[in-house]
Amino acid sequence: MDHKLVIVESPAKAKTIQKYLGAGYRVMASMGHVRDLPKSKIGIDIDNDFTPVYEISEGKDKLIAELKREIKTADAIYLATDHDREGEAIAWHILQAANIGKRKPVYRITFNEITKDAIQNAIRNPREIDANLVDAQQARRVLDRLVGYKISPILWAKVRRGLSAGRVQSVAVRMVVEREREIESFVPKEYWTIEADLSPAGLKKLGKHDIFRAILHARNGKKLDKFAIPSKDAADAVLAALEGANYLVGTVTRKDKRRSPAPPFITSTLQQEASRKLGFSSKRTMQVAQKLYEGVDIGGKDGTVGLITYMRTDSTNVSVDAQNEARTLITELYGKEYAPAKPNIYKTKAKGAQEAHEAIRPTSVVRRPDQLKAALGRDEFRLYDLIWKRFMASQMAAAIFDSTSVDIGAGAGIKTAAGAPFTFRATGSVLKFNGFLAVYNVSLDEGDEDEDKEALLPPLNEGQALDLHDLFGEQHFTTPPPRYTEATLVKQMESEGIGRPSTYAPTISTIVAREYVELVEKKLMPTTLGRVVTDLLVEHFKDIVDYNFTSDMEQRLDDIAEGQRRWVPVLREFYDPFALRLHAAETEMRNVKREEIKTELPCPQCSTHLVIKWGRNGEFLACSRYPECSWTGDLERDGEGGIHIASQPEIFGNTNCPECDNPMSLKKGRFGPFLACNNYPTCKGIRKVRAQGKDFVVIPPPKPTEEKCPKCNRPMVQKEGKFGPFLSCTGYPECRSIVRLTPNDAPTCPQCGEGKVVAKRARGGRTFFSCTRYPDCTYASNALPVAVSEEVA
């Protein structure tokens, strides 16, 4: 026993930590969870205080055996999984699965960043596993299993197989559905503004900023509301009243307007800003952030190092050391005036935020993005650059704008602006000191207005006369709320307290994958299926998809984590009324399998209107005259939510039915796309296809050959695969023997000069090229060899 064993989740994390701890430690990766509830059954003893029945995760038996061997020879065990509830639970499950017991000292260590100081400090300050955090995660897992495994079968029976419900995902779908219905029911309201283009009177030559625009603000001293001028007739009446009016400068208000920097990133704001600035999905953002956190080889003396702090957090706290390092660099790069007199402190707004955690920031701002560009992949560089700039800006001085507001009196024959029948207002804002804007500016969501958008006004003094260049009415209409993007849905979920930092990305991925929601031009739109399921859940499981109920449940889970509640009573309080609703829904929920939604689209085959249906593979369009007309096809939505027949990809090869020689159409089945006879169900002929980009290639039927299977001596047939023709045993699936056929034009192996080089597929789907004489010849390459003439050589 001459070493200590440290267990983390991932190999990348293990590699980085091993470097910091040295030879006296052995760092192993658990590859995530080692135990979980079974997939084939609910796995919860509801009558016995919701006791979970865990089993070793699929493929983890060998790992557990290896861990047990290492534990036998180790002096002590350090569980170094992530420092959130999920990480705490993984540590506890490792302890249980490896059956460590009290034979060896076991320590729990946590750290916010994977740096040498942080790791060594964690080793010096271990603790025990936090039972409250484990209980909170276990309560969440059991709760989600109960909701998913109890409601989903009802949806299978009433809607279609393969559907799922979830405590967080179903609420997210409801948000998207309700937003879409707001848009559909929205009635635009007309309103007008009266606008004037003015300049200081008497100027012989007008400069670039001498003409400015003012908008009617008040009439007879009373401020106008947005809808004070509701129509063109009302606008024309105002314009007529202003005919021949004088325009005089009234009150001029000048003041400095400070704009403070945004806080450093938390999980939700990182996902939002990466979506707006980089076009990343929430899932992609978290995958890239995980790499930056666990460690990247940046070369030089540092080698592999964790570049950012832990990326699943809802706290904007920042360590004093990180603040001081940032302030030093800010002064060095930009000057003393860019570092505020006192460090900027941000108050966390998220409900139930864990204040002990830190915000997402670089582990060291000294590692500037431009210096790491060569060592990082494109996505890694862009996300690190975003995190670095956001954190640096958060520690910088406010930007200062010179803000000017001018009231202008207007009316026939007026001598002063005071008491004028009409008051126009013009505003301008000029940047005096850029402060944090020297590094970073927050992107805006659709519908947001930039209050500090620069607009210049000429020098104006009270009582000054103005020349009118143009006076006009401008028609406007109110607009509906914008559709959610991934960024704004995450923002809304956080605002409502729905989910937690670790759940935002997987929730959005799930509702898209389940076809409840689809992304159209980067906007989230509900599918017909999403609407139907949402309506059924609202009717029969109102609490499950209620925003306040879901938020309150998150708070209860937080209370369990803090030791203020026990997990079993929380689940019992939820489950007893839930069980009653389940029983009622089994009999009362309407069966929508045969329901259909009429559209205005004409059937391409018989011109009757099409209807939307849904089957095991999602929603589709079908002729309303079925079975007289059997036309079906995929649908797609445009950017406004309109439904269209999906554009058909090009199909290469013979598309006539092999049974009756009639035309065929592309269909989507449970095993992917295929061609089906247009005479279905009279004729059930099909042809297999293979994707080729966005198009498809018809796979020819197997050809009989005289070859015999080398394993079972049955006849073999020739088939076409992704990498060309091959022979397959007719005894499939009992016999899976295949023989690859070498294309006539395959290049000769450059290593042995006898075999041919053909394409093969490696584990994970990667394509490579190797010699047909393998294993006698071991030639392999990522590209086909190219012959080089002797003259060039």
PDB file of C-alpha atoms in Angstrom, residues 307-395:
ATOM      1  CA  LEU A 307      -9.030  26.678 -18.287  1.00  0.00           C
ATOM      2  CA  ILE A 308     -12.373  27.577 -16.662  1.00  0.00           C
ATOM      3  CA  THR A 309     -14.119  27.000 -13.362  1.00  0.00           C
ATOM      4  CA  TYR A 310     -16.993  24.551 -12.945  1.00  0.00           C
ATOM      5  CA  MET A 311     -19.629  25.264 -15.594  1.00  0.00           C
ATOM      6  CA  ARG A 312     -22.792  24.104 -13.766  1.00  0.00           C
ATOM      7  CA  THR A 313     -23.497  26.908 -11.346  1.00  0.00           C
ATOM      8  CA  ASP A 314     -26.159  29.468 -10.542  1.00  0.00           C
ATOM      9  CA  SER A 315     -23.950  31.701  -8.381  1.00  0.00           C
ATOM     10  CA  THR A 316     -22.250  34.935  -9.486  1.00  0.00           C
ATOM     11  CA  ASN A 317     -19.747  34.824  -6.620  1.00  0.00           C
ATOM     12  CA  VAL A 318     -16.082  35.336  -7.483  1.00  0.00           C
ATOM     13  CA  SER A 319     -13.079  34.535  -5.287  1.00  0.00           C
ATOM     14  CA  VAL A 320     -10.998  37.441  -3.960  1.00  0.00           C
ATOM     15  CA  ASP A 321      -7.869  36.007  -5.616  1.00  0.00           C
ATOM     16  CA  ALA A 322      -9.589  35.920  -9.027  1.00  0.00           C
ATOM     17  CA  GLN A 323     -10.820  39.495  -8.561  1.00  0.00           C
ATOM     18  CA  ASN A 324      -7.368  40.759  -7.657  1.00  0.00           C
ATOM     19  CA  GLU A 325      -5.741  38.981 -10.605  1.00  0.00           C
ATOM     20  CA  ALA A 326      -8.302  40.484 -12.972  1.00  0.00           C
ATOM     21  CA  ARG A 327      -7.888  44.011 -11.536  1.00  0.00           C
ATOM     22  CA  THR A 328      -4.118  43.799 -11.947  1.00  0.00           C
ATOM     23  CA  LEU A 329      -4.436  42.754 -15.592  1.00  0.00           C
ATOM     24  CA  ILE A 330      -7.117  45.393 -16.282  1.00  0.00           C
ATOM     25  CA  THR A 331      -4.799  48.116 -14.996  1.00  0.00           C
ATOM     26  CA  GLU A 332      -1.911  46.722 -17.027  1.00  0.00           C
ATOM     27  CA  LEU A 333      -3.855  46.418 -20.310  1.00  0.00           C
ATOM     28  CA  TYR A 334      -6.233  49.392 -20.150  1.00  0.00           C
ATOM     29  CA  GLY A 335      -5.120  51.790 -17.413  1.00  0.00           C
ATOM     30  CA  LYS A 336      -6.001  52.569 -13.781  1.00  0.00           C
ATOM     31  CA  GLU A 337      -9.257  54.320 -14.655  1.00  0.00           C
ATOM     32  CA  TYR A 338     -10.667  51.029 -16.021  1.00  0.00           C
ATOM     33  CA  ALA A 339     -10.439  49.302 -12.606  1.00  0.00           C
ATOM     34  CA  PRO A 340     -13.200  50.496 -10.222  1.00  0.00           C
ATOM     35  CA  ALA A 341     -12.190  51.863  -6.818  1.00  0.00           C
ATOM     36  CA  LYS A 342     -13.739  48.805  -5.156  1.00  0.00           C
ATOM     37  CA  PRO A 343     -14.172  45.326  -6.708  1.00  0.00           C
ATOM     38  CA  ASN A 344     -17.577  44.756  -8.342  1.00  0.00           C
ATOM     39  CA  ILE A 345     -19.777  42.428  -6.288  1.00  0.00           C
ATOM     40  CA  TYR A 346     -22.832  40.810  -7.892  1.00  0.00           C
ATOM     41  CA  LYS A 347     -25.905  39.524  -6.130  1.00  0.00           C
ATOM     42  CA  THR A 348     -27.165  36.167  -7.393  1.00  0.00           C
ATOM     43  CA  LYS A 349     -30.739  36.437  -8.702  1.00  0.00           C
ATOM     44  CA  ALA A 350     -31.556  32.806  -9.479  1.00  0.00           C
ATOM     45  CA  LYS A 351     -34.099  31.144  -7.191  1.00  0.00           C
ATOM     46  CA  GLY A 352     -32.454  28.646  -4.867  1.00  0.00           C
ATOM     47  CA  ALA A 353     -28.957  29.558  -6.061  1.00  0.00           C
ATOM     48  CA  GLN A 354     -26.086  27.843  -4.295  1.00  0.00           C
ATOM     49  CA  GLU A 355     -24.078  30.823  -3.040  1.00  0.00           C
ATOM     50  CA  ALA A 356     -21.120  28.673  -1.982  1.00  0.00           C
ATOM     51  CA  HIS A 357     -20.291  28.063  -5.639  1.00  0.00           C
ATOM     52  CA  GLU A 358     -18.484  30.431  -7.957  1.00  0.00           C
ATOM     53  CA  ALA A 359     -19.421  31.970 -11.263  1.00  0.00           C
ATOM     54  CA  ILE A 360     -17.979  30.630 -14.525  1.00  0.00           C
ATOM     55  CA  ARG A 361     -14.655  32.356 -15.104  1.00  0.00           C
ATOM     56  CA  PRO A 362     -11.141  31.641 -16.415  1.00  0.00           C
ATOM     57  CA  THR A 363      -8.978  29.820 -13.900  1.00  0.00           C
ATOM     58  CA  SER A 364      -6.406  32.518 -14.661  1.00  0.00           C
ATOM     59  CA  VAL A 365      -7.082  35.661 -16.703  1.00  0.00           C
ATOM     60  CA  VAL A 366      -3.369  35.794 -17.454  1.00  0.00           C
ATOM     61  CA  ARG A 367      -4.084  33.038 -20.018  1.00  0.00           C
ATOM     62  CA  ARG A 368      -5.433  35.410 -22.644  1.00  0.00           C
ATOM     63  CA  PRO A 369      -7.490  33.931 -25.487  1.00  0.00           C
ATOM     64  CA  ASP A 370      -5.198  35.213 -28.242  1.00  0.00           C
ATOM     65  CA  GLN A 371      -2.263  33.401 -26.605  1.00  0.00           C
ATOM     66  CA  LEU A 372      -4.165  30.075 -26.537  1.00  0.00           C
ATOM     67  CA  LYS A 373      -5.707  30.183 -30.009  1.00  0.00           C
ATOM     68  CA  ALA A 374      -3.206  27.761 -31.548  1.00  0.00           C
ATOM     69  CA  ALA A 375      -3.768  25.197 -28.764  1.00  0.00           C
ATOM     70  CA  LEU A 376      -7.575  25.241 -28.807  1.00  0.00           C
ATOM     71  CA  GLY A 377     -10.112  23.906 -31.267  1.00  0.00           C
ATOM     72  CA  ARG A 378     -12.329  26.500 -32.961  1.00  0.00           C
ATOM     73  CA  ASP A 379     -15.307  25.971 -30.642  1.00  0.00           C
ATOM     74  CA  GLU A 380     -13.091  25.816 -27.570  1.00  0.00           C
ATOM     75  CA  PHE A 381     -11.350  29.069 -28.488  1.00  0.00           C
ATOM     76  CA  ARG A 382     -14.582  30.936 -29.213  1.00  0.00           C
ATOM     77  CA  LEU A 383     -16.234  29.866 -25.958  1.00  0.00           C
ATOM     78  CA  TYR A 384     -13.107  30.541 -23.866  1.00  0.00           C
ATOM     79  CA  ASP A 385     -12.791  33.957 -25.513  1.00  0.00           C
ATOM     80  CA  LEU A 386     -16.434  34.691 -24.576  1.00  0.00           C
ATOM     81  CA  ILE A 387     -15.948  33.585 -20.939  1.00  0.00           C
ATOM     82  CA  TRP A 388     -12.661  35.492 -20.592  1.00  0.00           C
ATOM     83  CA  LYS A 389     -14.109  38.731 -21.958  1.00  0.00           C
ATOM     84  CA  ARG A 390     -17.305  38.494 -19.898  1.00  0.00           C
ATOM     85  CA  PHE A 391     -15.338  37.950 -16.680  1.00  0.00           C
ATOM     86  CA  MET A 392     -12.819  40.693 -17.399  1.00  0.00           C
ATOM     87  CA  ALA A 393     -15.625  43.126 -18.220  1.00  0.00           C
ATOM     88  CA  SER A 394     -17.479  42.188 -15.018  1.00  0.00           C
ATOM     89  CA  GLN A 395     -14.518  43.464 -12.985  1.00  0.00           C
TER      90      GLN A 395
END
